[in-house]
Short mmCIF file of C-alpha atoms in Angstrom, two decimals:
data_model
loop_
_atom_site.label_atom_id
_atom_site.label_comp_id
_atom_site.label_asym_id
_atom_site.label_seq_id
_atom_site.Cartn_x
_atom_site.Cartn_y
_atom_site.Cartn_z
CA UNK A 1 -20.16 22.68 8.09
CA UNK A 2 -20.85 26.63 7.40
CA UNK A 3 -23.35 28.12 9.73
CA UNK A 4 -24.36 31.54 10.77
CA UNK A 5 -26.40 31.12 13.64
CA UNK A 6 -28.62 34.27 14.86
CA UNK A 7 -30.23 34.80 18.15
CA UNK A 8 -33.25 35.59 19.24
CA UNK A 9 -35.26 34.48 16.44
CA UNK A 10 -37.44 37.67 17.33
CA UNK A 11 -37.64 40.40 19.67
CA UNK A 12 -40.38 43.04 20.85
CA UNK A 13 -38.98 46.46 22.43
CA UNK A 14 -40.03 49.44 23.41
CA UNK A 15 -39.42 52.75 21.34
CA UNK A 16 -36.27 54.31 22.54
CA UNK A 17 -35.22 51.41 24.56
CA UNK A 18 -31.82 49.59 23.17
CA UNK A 19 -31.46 45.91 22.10
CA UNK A 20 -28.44 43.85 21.00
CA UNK A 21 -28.74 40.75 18.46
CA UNK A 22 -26.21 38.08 18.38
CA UNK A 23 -25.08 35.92 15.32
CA UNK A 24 -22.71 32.94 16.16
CA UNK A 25 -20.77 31.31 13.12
CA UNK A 26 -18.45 27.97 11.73
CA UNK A 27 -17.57 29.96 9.45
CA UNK A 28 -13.75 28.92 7.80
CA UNK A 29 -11.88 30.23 6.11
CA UNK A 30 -13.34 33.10 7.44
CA UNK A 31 -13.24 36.49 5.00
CA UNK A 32 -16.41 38.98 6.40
CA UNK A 33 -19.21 39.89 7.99
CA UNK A 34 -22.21 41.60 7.49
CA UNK A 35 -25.21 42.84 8.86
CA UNK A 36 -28.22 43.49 6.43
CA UNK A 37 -32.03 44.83 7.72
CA UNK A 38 -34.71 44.09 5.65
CA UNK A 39 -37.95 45.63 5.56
CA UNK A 40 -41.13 43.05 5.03
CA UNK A 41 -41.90 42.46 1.74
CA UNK A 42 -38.43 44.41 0.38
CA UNK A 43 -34.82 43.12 -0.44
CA UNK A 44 -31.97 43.37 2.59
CA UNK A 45 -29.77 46.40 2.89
CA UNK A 46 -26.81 46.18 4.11
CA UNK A 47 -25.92 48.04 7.31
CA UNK A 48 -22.04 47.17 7.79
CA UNK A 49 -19.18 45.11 6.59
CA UNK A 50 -16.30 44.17 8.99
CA UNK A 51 -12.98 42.65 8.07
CA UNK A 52 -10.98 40.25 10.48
CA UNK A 53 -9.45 42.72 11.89
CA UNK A 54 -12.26 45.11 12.53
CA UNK A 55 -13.55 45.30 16.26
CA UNK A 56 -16.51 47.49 15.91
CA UNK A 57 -18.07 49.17 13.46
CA UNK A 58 -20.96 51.78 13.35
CA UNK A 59 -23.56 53.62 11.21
CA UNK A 60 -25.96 55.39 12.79
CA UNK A 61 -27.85 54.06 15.95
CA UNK A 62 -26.57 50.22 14.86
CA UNK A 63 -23.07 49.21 15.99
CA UNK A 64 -21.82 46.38 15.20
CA UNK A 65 -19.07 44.55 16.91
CA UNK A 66 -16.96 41.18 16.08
CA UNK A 67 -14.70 38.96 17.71
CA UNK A 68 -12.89 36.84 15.08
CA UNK A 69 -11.41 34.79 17.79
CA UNK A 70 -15.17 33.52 19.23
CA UNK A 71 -17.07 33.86 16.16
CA UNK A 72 -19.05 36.00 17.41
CA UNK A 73 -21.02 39.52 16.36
CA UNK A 74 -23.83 41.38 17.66
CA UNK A 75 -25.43 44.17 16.14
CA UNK A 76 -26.63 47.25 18.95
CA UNK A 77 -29.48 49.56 18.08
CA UNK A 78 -29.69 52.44 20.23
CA UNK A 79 -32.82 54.46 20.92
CA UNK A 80 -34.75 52.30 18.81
CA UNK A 81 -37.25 53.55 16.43
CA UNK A 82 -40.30 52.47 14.89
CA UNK A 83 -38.63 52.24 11.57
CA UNK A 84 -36.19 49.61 12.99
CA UNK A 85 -39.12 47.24 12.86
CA UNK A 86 -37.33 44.46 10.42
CA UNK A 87 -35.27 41.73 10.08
CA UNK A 88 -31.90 41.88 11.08
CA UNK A 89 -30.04 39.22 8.53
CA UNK A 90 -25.75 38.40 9.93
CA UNK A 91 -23.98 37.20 6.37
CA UNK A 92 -20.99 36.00 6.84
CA UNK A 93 -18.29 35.48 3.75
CA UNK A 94 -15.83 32.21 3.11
CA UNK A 95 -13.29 32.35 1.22
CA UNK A 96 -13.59 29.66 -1.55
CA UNK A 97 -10.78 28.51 -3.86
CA UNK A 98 -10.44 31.42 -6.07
CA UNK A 99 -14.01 32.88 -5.07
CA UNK A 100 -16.30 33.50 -2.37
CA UNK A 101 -18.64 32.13 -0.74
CA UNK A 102 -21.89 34.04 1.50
CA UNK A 103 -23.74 32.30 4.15
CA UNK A 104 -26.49 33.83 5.59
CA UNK A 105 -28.75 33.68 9.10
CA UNK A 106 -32.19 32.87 9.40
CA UNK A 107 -32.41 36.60 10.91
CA UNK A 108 -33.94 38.19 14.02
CA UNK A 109 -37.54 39.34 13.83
CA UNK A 110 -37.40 42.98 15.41
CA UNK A 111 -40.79 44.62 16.32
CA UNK A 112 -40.41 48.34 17.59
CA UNK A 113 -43.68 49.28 19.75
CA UNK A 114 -44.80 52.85 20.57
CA UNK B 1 -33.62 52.06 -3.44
CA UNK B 2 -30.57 50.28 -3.78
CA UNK B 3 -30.82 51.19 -7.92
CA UNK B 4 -31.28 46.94 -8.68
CA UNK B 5 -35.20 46.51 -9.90
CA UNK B 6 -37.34 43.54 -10.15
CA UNK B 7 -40.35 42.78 -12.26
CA UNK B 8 -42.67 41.66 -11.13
CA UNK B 9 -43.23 42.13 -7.44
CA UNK B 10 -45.78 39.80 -7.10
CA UNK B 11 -47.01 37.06 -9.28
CA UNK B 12 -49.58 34.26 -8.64
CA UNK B 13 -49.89 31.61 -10.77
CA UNK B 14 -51.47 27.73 -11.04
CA UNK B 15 -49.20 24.72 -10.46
CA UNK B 16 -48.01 23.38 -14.02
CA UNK B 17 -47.50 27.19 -15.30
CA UNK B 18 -44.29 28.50 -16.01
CA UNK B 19 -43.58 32.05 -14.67
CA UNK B 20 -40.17 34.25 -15.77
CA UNK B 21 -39.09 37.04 -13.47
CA UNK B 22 -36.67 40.09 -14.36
CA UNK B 23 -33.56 41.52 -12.84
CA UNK B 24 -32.38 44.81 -13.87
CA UNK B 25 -28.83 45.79 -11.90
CA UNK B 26 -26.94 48.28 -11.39
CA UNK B 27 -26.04 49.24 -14.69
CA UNK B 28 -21.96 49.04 -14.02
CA UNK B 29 -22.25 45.84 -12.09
CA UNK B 30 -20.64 42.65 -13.69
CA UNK B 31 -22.34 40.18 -11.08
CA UNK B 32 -25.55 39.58 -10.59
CA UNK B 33 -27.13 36.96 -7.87
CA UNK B 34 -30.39 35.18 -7.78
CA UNK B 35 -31.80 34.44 -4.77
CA UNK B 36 -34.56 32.16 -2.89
CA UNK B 37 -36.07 33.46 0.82
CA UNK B 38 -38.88 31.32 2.33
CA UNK B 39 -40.51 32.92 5.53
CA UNK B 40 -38.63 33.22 8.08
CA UNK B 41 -35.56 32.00 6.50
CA UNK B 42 -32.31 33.78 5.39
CA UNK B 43 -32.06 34.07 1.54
CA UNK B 44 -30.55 30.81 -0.13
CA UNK B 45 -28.39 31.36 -3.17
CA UNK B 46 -29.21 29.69 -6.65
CA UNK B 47 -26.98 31.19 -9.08
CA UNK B 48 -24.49 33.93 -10.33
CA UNK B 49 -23.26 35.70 -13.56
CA UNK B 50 -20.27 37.49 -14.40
CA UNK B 51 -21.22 39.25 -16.98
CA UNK B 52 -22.92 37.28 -19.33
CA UNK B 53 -21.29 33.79 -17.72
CA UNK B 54 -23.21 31.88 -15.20
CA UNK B 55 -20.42 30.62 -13.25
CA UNK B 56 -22.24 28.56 -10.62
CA UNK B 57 -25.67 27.35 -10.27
CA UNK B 58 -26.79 25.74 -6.47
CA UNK B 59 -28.05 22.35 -5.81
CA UNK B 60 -31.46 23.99 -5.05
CA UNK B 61 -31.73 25.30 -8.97
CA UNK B 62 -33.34 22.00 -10.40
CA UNK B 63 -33.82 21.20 -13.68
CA UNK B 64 -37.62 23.58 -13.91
CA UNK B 65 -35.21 26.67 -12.99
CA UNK B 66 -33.43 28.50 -16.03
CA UNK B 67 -31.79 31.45 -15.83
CA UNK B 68 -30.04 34.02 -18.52
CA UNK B 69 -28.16 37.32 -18.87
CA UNK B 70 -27.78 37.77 -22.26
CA UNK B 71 -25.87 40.70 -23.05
CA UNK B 72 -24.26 41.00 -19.38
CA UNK B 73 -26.85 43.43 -18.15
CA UNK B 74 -30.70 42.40 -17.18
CA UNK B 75 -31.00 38.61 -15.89
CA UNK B 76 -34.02 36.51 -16.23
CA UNK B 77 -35.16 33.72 -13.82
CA UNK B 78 -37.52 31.38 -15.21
CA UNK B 79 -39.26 28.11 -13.32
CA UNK B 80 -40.64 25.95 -15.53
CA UNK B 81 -43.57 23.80 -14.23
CA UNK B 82 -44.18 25.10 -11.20
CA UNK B 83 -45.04 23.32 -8.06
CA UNK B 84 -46.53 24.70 -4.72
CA UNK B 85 -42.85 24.34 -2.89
CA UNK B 86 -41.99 26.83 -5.26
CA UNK B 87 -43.65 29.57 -3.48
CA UNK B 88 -41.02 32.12 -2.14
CA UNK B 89 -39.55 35.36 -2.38
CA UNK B 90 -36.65 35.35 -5.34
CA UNK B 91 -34.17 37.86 -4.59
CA UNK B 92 -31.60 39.65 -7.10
CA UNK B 93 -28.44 41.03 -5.98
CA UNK B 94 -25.75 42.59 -7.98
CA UNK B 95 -22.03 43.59 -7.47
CA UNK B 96 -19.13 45.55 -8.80
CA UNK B 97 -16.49 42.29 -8.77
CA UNK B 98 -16.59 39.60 -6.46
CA UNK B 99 -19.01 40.49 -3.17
CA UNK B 100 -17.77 38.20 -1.01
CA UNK B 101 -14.66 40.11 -0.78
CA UNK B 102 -16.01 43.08 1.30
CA UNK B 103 -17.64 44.34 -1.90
CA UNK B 104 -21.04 45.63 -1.04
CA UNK B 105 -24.06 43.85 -2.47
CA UNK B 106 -27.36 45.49 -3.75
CA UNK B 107 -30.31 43.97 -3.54
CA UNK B 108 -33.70 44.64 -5.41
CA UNK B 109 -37.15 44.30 -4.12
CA UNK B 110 -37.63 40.79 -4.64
CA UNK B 111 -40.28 39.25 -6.63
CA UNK B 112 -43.35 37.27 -4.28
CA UNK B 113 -44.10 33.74 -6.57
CA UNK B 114 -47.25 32.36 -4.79
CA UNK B 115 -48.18 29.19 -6.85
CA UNK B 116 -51.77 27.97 -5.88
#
């Protein structure tokens, strides 16, 4: 069966401290993954996109890293900010027949505190 | 703002009523997504367009939920009959070709259904 697991369901951090999510997946045939935030109350953004053979990827203070062969990603905030309060969602994509298919996480709950 | 709108962002209505939300995407985008997010939850998907084909609808889209693009641009969701279990956040995404190949999806706001 398809699953994106993510862990922790939440987290509480300090500002400026760093924090790494995980997102575990049985995800096959396996195509992509992505990381989306999403503020309360507002549709997910997406943050990055990594291919098979993508390692790492980065934008901003979040850098994401996979390893196709464990099935395994974690997304790294560094220095977090106040405005990283959100919900961090891992997507991950199957190919399907002639289409695909995206299954998403449950998401991590991150609260930033002063 | 990703550029995809939703109307309305919140709506409450009384179990029995019907409701109909509105997707406006990216104007250039042949796909649009519908989506359903409960708290706490990752969104679940209901259905797609290309264009002005629905192409796939999920087992969750029973037979109250009815959706339309017309003319291949705005999409309308509508849930006929609502029940309490209906109450959710209904996202709408849209694309430029197939997004699960590595093709970035855009999400709007999401409309809040809170059926009392």
């Amino acid at each position: 069966k398809n699953q994106v697991e993510q862990s922790p369901q939440s987290l509480i951090i300090l500002e400026g401290k760093n924090c790494t999510l995980q997102c575990n997946y049985t995800v096959s045939p396996f195509s992509n993954l992505r990381w989306y935030k999403q503020d309360t109350g507002r549709g997910p953004v997406s943050l990055t996109i990594m291919t098979f053979s993508e390692n790492t990827k980065s934008n901003g203070r979040y850098t994401a890293t996979l390893d196709a062969d464990t099935k395994q990603s974690s997304l790294h905030i560094t220095s977090a900010q106040l405005s990283d309060s959100a919900s961090y969602i891992c997507v991950v994509s199957a190919r399907m027949d002639s289409s695909y298919k995206l299954i998403f996480g449950s998401g991590t709950r991150l609260l930033v505190r002063p | 703002d990703t550029g995809v709108s939703q109307n309305p962002r919140h709506k409450i209505t009384k179990r029995g009523q019907n409701v109909t939300f509105r997707c406006d995407p990216i104007s250039e985008h042949n796909r649009l997504y519908w989506y359903r997010q409960t708290l706490g939850q990752g969104p679940e998907f209901l259905t797609y367009f290309q264009n002005e084909a629905q192409l796939e609808k999920s087992r969750l889209l029973s037979d109250r939920f009815s959706a339309e693009r017309p003319k291949g641009s705005f999409s309308t969701l509508e849930i006929q009959r609502t029940e309490q279990g209906d109450s959710a956040m209904y996202l709408c995404a849209s694309s430029l070709g197939d997004s699960g190949g590595a093709r970035e999806q855009y999400f709007g706001p999401g409309t809040r259904l809170t059926v009392t």
